[in-house]
C-alpha atoms as a printed R data frame, in Angstrom:
    type eleno elety resid chain resno       x       y       z
1   ATOM     1    CA   UNK     A     1 112.520  92.013  91.880
2   ATOM     2    CA   UNK     A     2 111.867  91.944  95.423
3   ATOM     3    CA   UNK     A     3 110.963  87.526  96.539
4   ATOM     4    CA   UNK     A     4 110.337  87.314  91.969
5   ATOM     5    CA   UNK     A     5 108.037  89.595  92.021
6   ATOM     6    CA   UNK     A     6 108.731  92.334  89.338
7   ATOM     7    CA   UNK     A     7 106.621  94.100  86.973
8   ATOM     8    CA   UNK     A     8 108.648  93.872  84.088
9   ATOM     9    CA   UNK     A     9 107.482  90.773  81.603
10  ATOM    10    CA   UNK     A    10 109.514  89.855  78.125
11  ATOM    11    CA   UNK     A    11 107.900  90.844  74.884
12  ATOM    12    CA   UNK     A    12 107.174  88.340  72.825
13  ATOM    13    CA   UNK     A    13 109.830  89.125  70.407
14  ATOM    14    CA   UNK     A    14 112.445  88.451  73.730
15  ATOM    15    CA   UNK     A    15 114.116  91.880  72.451
16  ATOM    16    CA   UNK     A    16 112.170  94.224  75.092
17  ATOM    17    CA   UNK     A    17 110.736  94.707  78.802
18  ATOM    18    CA   UNK     A    18 107.301  95.687  78.891
19  ATOM    19    CA   UNK     A    19 106.582  97.819  81.848
20  ATOM    20    CA   UNK     A    20 103.206  96.487  83.819
21  ATOM    21    CA   UNK     A    21 103.516  98.582  86.095
22  ATOM    22    CA   UNK     A    22 101.769 101.787  84.256
23  ATOM    23    CA   UNK     A    23  98.621 101.570  84.748
24  ATOM    24    CA   UNK     A    24  99.011 101.136  89.105
25  ATOM    25    CA   UNK     A    25 100.919 104.104  88.223
26  ATOM    26    CA   UNK     A    26  97.620 106.226  86.647
27  ATOM    27    CA   UNK     A    27  95.394 104.885  88.987
28  ATOM    28    CA   UNK     A    28  97.620 106.256  92.000
29  ATOM    29    CA   UNK     A    29  97.908 109.880  89.618
30  ATOM    30    CA   UNK     A    30  94.303 110.050  89.239
31  ATOM    31    CA   UNK     A    31  93.357 108.868  93.121
32  ATOM    32    CA   UNK     A    32  95.408 111.974  93.898
33  ATOM    33    CA   UNK     A    33  94.041 114.373  90.914
34  ATOM    34    CA   UNK     A    34  91.005 113.478  92.787
35  ATOM    35    CA   UNK     A    35  92.148 114.534  96.601
36  ATOM    36    CA   UNK     A    36  93.442 117.051  94.901
37  ATOM    37    CA   UNK     A    37  90.120 118.518  93.156
38  ATOM    38    CA   UNK     A    38  88.043 117.865  96.504
39  ATOM    39    CA   UNK     A    39  90.623 119.814  98.669
40  ATOM    40    CA   UNK     A    40  90.264 122.406  96.055
41  ATOM    41    CA   UNK     A    41  87.014 122.487  96.189
42  ATOM    42    CA   UNK     A    42  86.457 122.623  99.643
43  ATOM    43    CA   UNK     A    43  88.652 125.547  99.334
44  ATOM    44    CA   UNK     A    44  86.139 126.916  96.575
45  ATOM    45    CA   UNK     A    45  83.272 125.961  98.966
46  ATOM    46    CA   UNK     A    46  85.142 128.015 102.259
47  ATOM    47    CA   UNK     A    47  85.149 130.886 100.023
48  ATOM    48    CA   UNK     A    48  81.971 131.542  99.231
49  ATOM    49    CA   UNK     A    49  80.032 129.858 101.552
50  ATOM    50    CA   UNK     A    50  77.678 132.750 103.434
51  ATOM    51    CA   UNK     A    51  77.237 134.373 105.839
52  ATOM    52    CA   UNK     A    52  74.927 133.040 108.670
53  ATOM    53    CA   UNK     A    53  75.373 134.120 112.126
54  ATOM    54    CA   UNK     A    54  78.064 136.824 112.554
55  ATOM    55    CA   UNK     A    55  77.989 137.803 115.880
56  ATOM    56    CA   UNK     A    56  78.212 134.218 116.486
57  ATOM    57    CA   UNK     A    57  81.157 134.040 114.443
58  ATOM    58    CA   UNK     A    58  82.749 137.259 115.657
59  ATOM    59    CA   UNK     A    59  82.283 136.356 119.501
60  ATOM    60    CA   UNK     A    60  83.573 132.785 118.477
61  ATOM    61    CA   UNK     A    61  86.882 133.681 116.434
62  ATOM    62    CA   UNK     A    62  87.452 136.556 118.929
63  ATOM    63    CA   UNK     A    63  87.066 133.052 122.269
64  ATOM    64    CA   UNK     A    64  89.851 131.426 119.639
65  ATOM    65    CA   UNK     A    65  91.781 133.952 120.023
66  ATOM    66    CA   UNK     A    66  92.007 134.768 123.498
67  ATOM    67    CA   UNK     A    67  92.012 131.032 124.235
68  ATOM    68    CA   UNK     A    68  95.111 130.952 121.866
69  ATOM    69    CA   UNK     A    69  97.000 134.402 123.630
70  ATOM    70    CA   UNK     A    70  96.447 132.592 126.823
71  ATOM    71    CA   UNK     A    71  97.913 129.136 126.233
72  ATOM    72    CA   UNK     A    72 101.028 130.428 124.657
73  ATOM    73    CA   UNK     A    73 101.338 133.177 127.528
74  ATOM    74    CA   UNK     A    74 100.283 136.065 126.105
75  ATOM    75    CA   UNK     A    75  97.979 138.901 126.229
76  ATOM    76    CA   UNK     A    76  96.199 140.388 123.621
77  ATOM    77    CA   UNK     A    77  92.443 141.876 122.793
78  ATOM    78    CA   UNK     A    78  92.000 139.222 120.123
79  ATOM    79    CA   UNK     A    79  90.267 140.742 116.920
80  ATOM    80    CA   UNK     A    80  88.931 144.127 116.371
81  ATOM    81    CA   UNK     A    81  85.530 143.773 116.958
82  ATOM    82    CA   UNK     A    82  83.272 143.512 113.438
83  ATOM    83    CA   UNK     A    83  87.159 141.869 111.263
84  ATOM    84    CA   UNK     A    84  87.031 138.751 110.517
85  ATOM    85    CA   UNK     A    85  90.778 138.747 110.969
86  ATOM    86    CA   UNK     A    86  92.676 136.117 112.567
87  ATOM    87    CA   UNK     A    87  92.385 132.217 112.329
88  ATOM    88    CA   UNK     A    88  90.098 131.340 109.314
89  ATOM    89    CA   UNK     A    89  92.229 133.710 107.564
90  ATOM    90    CA   UNK     A    90  95.214 131.767 108.852
91  ATOM    91    CA   UNK     A    91  93.925 128.132 108.076
92  ATOM    92    CA   UNK     A    92  92.592 129.680 104.754
93  ATOM    93    CA   UNK     A    93  95.760 130.526 103.496
94  ATOM    94    CA   UNK     A    94  97.750 127.834 104.758
95  ATOM    95    CA   UNK     A    95  95.052 125.400 103.024
96  ATOM    96    CA   UNK     A    96  95.568 127.373  99.363
97  ATOM    97    CA   UNK     A    97 100.000 126.607 100.304
98  ATOM    98    CA   UNK     A    98  99.396 123.395 101.120
99  ATOM    99    CA   UNK     A    99  96.982 122.839  97.695
100 ATOM   100    CA   UNK     A   100  99.605 124.755  95.841
101 ATOM   101    CA   UNK     A   101 102.522 122.553  96.825
102 ATOM   102    CA   UNK     A   102 100.220 119.209  96.270
103 ATOM   103    CA   UNK     A   103  99.689 120.298  92.278
104 ATOM   104    CA   UNK     A   104 102.993 121.004  92.350
105 ATOM   105    CA   UNK     A   105 104.335 117.196  93.199
106 ATOM   106    CA   UNK     A   106 101.610 115.902  91.367
107 ATOM   107    CA   UNK     A   107 102.904 118.133  87.985
108 ATOM   108    CA   UNK     A   108 106.554 117.321  88.793
109 ATOM   109    CA   UNK     A   109 105.747 113.241  88.937
110 ATOM   110    CA   UNK     A   110 103.161 113.324  86.163
111 ATOM   111    CA   UNK     A   111 106.084 115.066  83.813
112 ATOM   112    CA   UNK     A   112 108.540 112.940  85.095
113 ATOM   113    CA   UNK     A   113 107.039 109.572  84.423
114 ATOM   114    CA   UNK     A   114 105.843 110.524  81.078
115 ATOM   115    CA   UNK     A   115 109.731 111.644  80.106
116 ATOM   116    CA   UNK     A   116 111.103 108.376  81.763
117 ATOM   117    CA   UNK     A   117 108.719 106.402  80.012
118 ATOM   118    CA   UNK     A   118 109.392 107.638  76.498
119 ATOM   119    CA   UNK     A   119 113.542 107.452  77.312
120 ATOM   120    CA   UNK     A   120 112.915 104.024  77.417
């Protein structure tokens, strides 16, 4: 290893190397799983939360759309009154795609680690 530091140790019989990094990787995978679960919980909380002040929500979304249109140099009327289409749905969709990608990466990394461990 680098500067004499290594996770591998020689077994007592001297015929194989033991990988001491497995607990660290399991801890890293556990931390990623916890982060993904927190993200899924956050998405669920966004999906089921109740509307407290519909008029203020609509006004805020319309204002946000108008500010974005002005910043991009577009003339845009914003979302239709009474609809929640716009920024919140785009953000929520983006968050779902990111979480799906994170879960896929986690699954690939876990199965690759397991395959590597079983081949040795």
